[in-house]
CSV table of C-alpha atoms in Angstrom, one decimal:
chain,number,residue,atom,x,y,z
A,18,MET,CA,9.4,-5.7,-11.7
A,19,ASN,CA,8.5,-7.5,-8.5
A,20,PHE,CA,5.5,-6.4,-6.4
A,21,LYS,CA,7.5,-4.8,-3.7
A,22,THR,CA,9.5,-2.7,-6.2
A,23,TYR,CA,6.2,-1.7,-7.9
A,24,LEU,CA,4.6,-0.5,-4.8
A,25,THR,CA,7.7,1.4,-3.6
A,26,THR,CA,8.1,3.1,-7.0
A,27,LEU,CA,4.4,4.0,-7.2
A,28,ILE,CA,4.3,5.5,-3.7
A,29,GLU,CA,7.4,7.5,-4.3
A,30,GLU,CA,6.2,8.7,-7.7
A,31,LYS,CA,3.1,10.0,-6.0
A,32,GLY,CA,5.1,12.1,-3.6
A,33,GLN,CA,5.5,10.1,-0.5
A,34,ALA,CA,8.7,8.6,1.0
A,35,THR,CA,8.3,5.0,2.2
A,36,HIS,CA,9.5,6.0,5.6
A,37,ASN,CA,6.7,8.5,6.0
A,38,GLU,CA,3.9,7.8,8.4
A,39,ILE,CA,0.5,6.7,7.3
A,40,ASN,CA,-2.0,9.0,8.9
A,41,LEU,CA,-4.3,6.4,10.3
A,42,GLU,CA,-6.3,7.4,13.4
A,43,GLY,CA,-5.1,5.7,16.5
A,44,HIS,CA,-1.9,4.3,15.0
A,45,ILE,CA,1.4,6.2,15.5
A,46,GLY,CA,4.5,5.0,13.7
A,47,LEU,CA,2.8,3.1,10.9
A,48,THR,CA,4.8,3.7,7.7
A,49,TRP,CA,4.3,3.0,4.0
A,50,GLU,CA,7.2,0.7,4.2
A,51,MET,CA,5.4,-1.4,6.8
A,52,LEU,CA,2.4,-1.7,4.5
A,53,ILE,CA,4.6,-2.5,1.5
A,54,ASP,CA,6.3,-5.3,3.5
A,55,PHE,CA,2.9,-6.6,4.7
A,56,VAL,CA,1.3,-6.9,1.2
A,57,SER,CA,4.5,-8.1,-0.4
A,58,ALA,CA,4.8,-11.0,2.0
A,59,PRO,CA,4.6,-14.5,0.5
A,60,GLU,CA,1.4,-15.1,2.5
A,61,MET,CA,-0.3,-12.3,0.5
A,62,LYS,CA,0.7,-13.6,-2.9
A,63,ASP,CA,-2.9,-14.6,-3.8
A,64,TYR,CA,-3.9,-10.9,-3.3
A,65,GLN,CA,-1.0,-9.1,-5.0
A,66,SER,CA,-2.4,-9.3,-8.5
A,67,ASP,CA,-5.8,-7.8,-7.4
A,68,ILE,CA,-4.1,-5.1,-5.4
A,69,LYS,CA,-1.9,-4.1,-8.4
A,70,THR,CA,-4.9,-4.2,-10.8
A,71,THR,CA,-6.9,-1.9,-8.5
A,72,LEU,CA,-3.9,0.5,-8.1
A,73,VAL,CA,-3.4,0.6,-11.9
A,74,LYS,CA,-7.1,1.4,-12.5
A,75,ILE,CA,-7.1,4.1,-9.9
A,76,ASP,CA,-3.9,5.6,-11.3
A,77,PHE,CA,-5.2,5.4,-14.9
A,78,LEU,CA,-8.3,7.3,-13.9
A,79,ASN,CA,-6.2,10.0,-12.0
A,80,GLY,CA,-7.7,8.9,-8.7
A,81,ASP,CA,-6.0,9.0,-5.3
A,82,ILE,CA,-4.1,5.8,-4.8
A,83,PHE,CA,-3.6,6.7,-1.2
A,84,HIS,CA,-7.3,6.4,-0.4
A,85,TYR,CA,-7.0,2.7,-1.4
A,86,LEU,CA,-3.7,2.3,0.3
A,87,HIS,CA,-5.3,3.6,3.5
A,88,HIS,CA,-8.0,1.0,3.1
A,89,LEU,CA,-5.3,-1.7,2.9
A,90,ALA,CA,-3.5,-0.2,5.9
A,91,LYS,CA,-6.7,-0.5,7.9
A,92,GLY,CA,-6.9,-4.2,6.9
A,93,MET,CA,-3.3,-4.7,7.9
A,94,VAL,CA,-3.9,-3.2,11.3
A,95,ALA,CA,-7.0,-5.5,11.8
A,96,ALA,CA,-5.1,-8.6,10.6
A,97,LEU,CA,-2.1,-8.0,12.9
A,98,GLY,CA,-4.2,-6.9,15.8
A,99,TYR,CA,-2.5,-3.5,16.3
């Protein structure tokens, strides 16, 4: 399973549609799909293994993966200068 498929499946299994907005203060229209595309980009290949490992650990411990995904979304916003 490729990284993009993994993230899409995980987010949907946790009850969110990828077209749903990420509730990030000051950013309207930011969706899970946008985050998936960002972290799945070839430029992010060096980070994908660490992201997946972190998500697996959080999920295994019954934690809230969306807390971590919000953290990634904040990083995406900062990197893209939104």
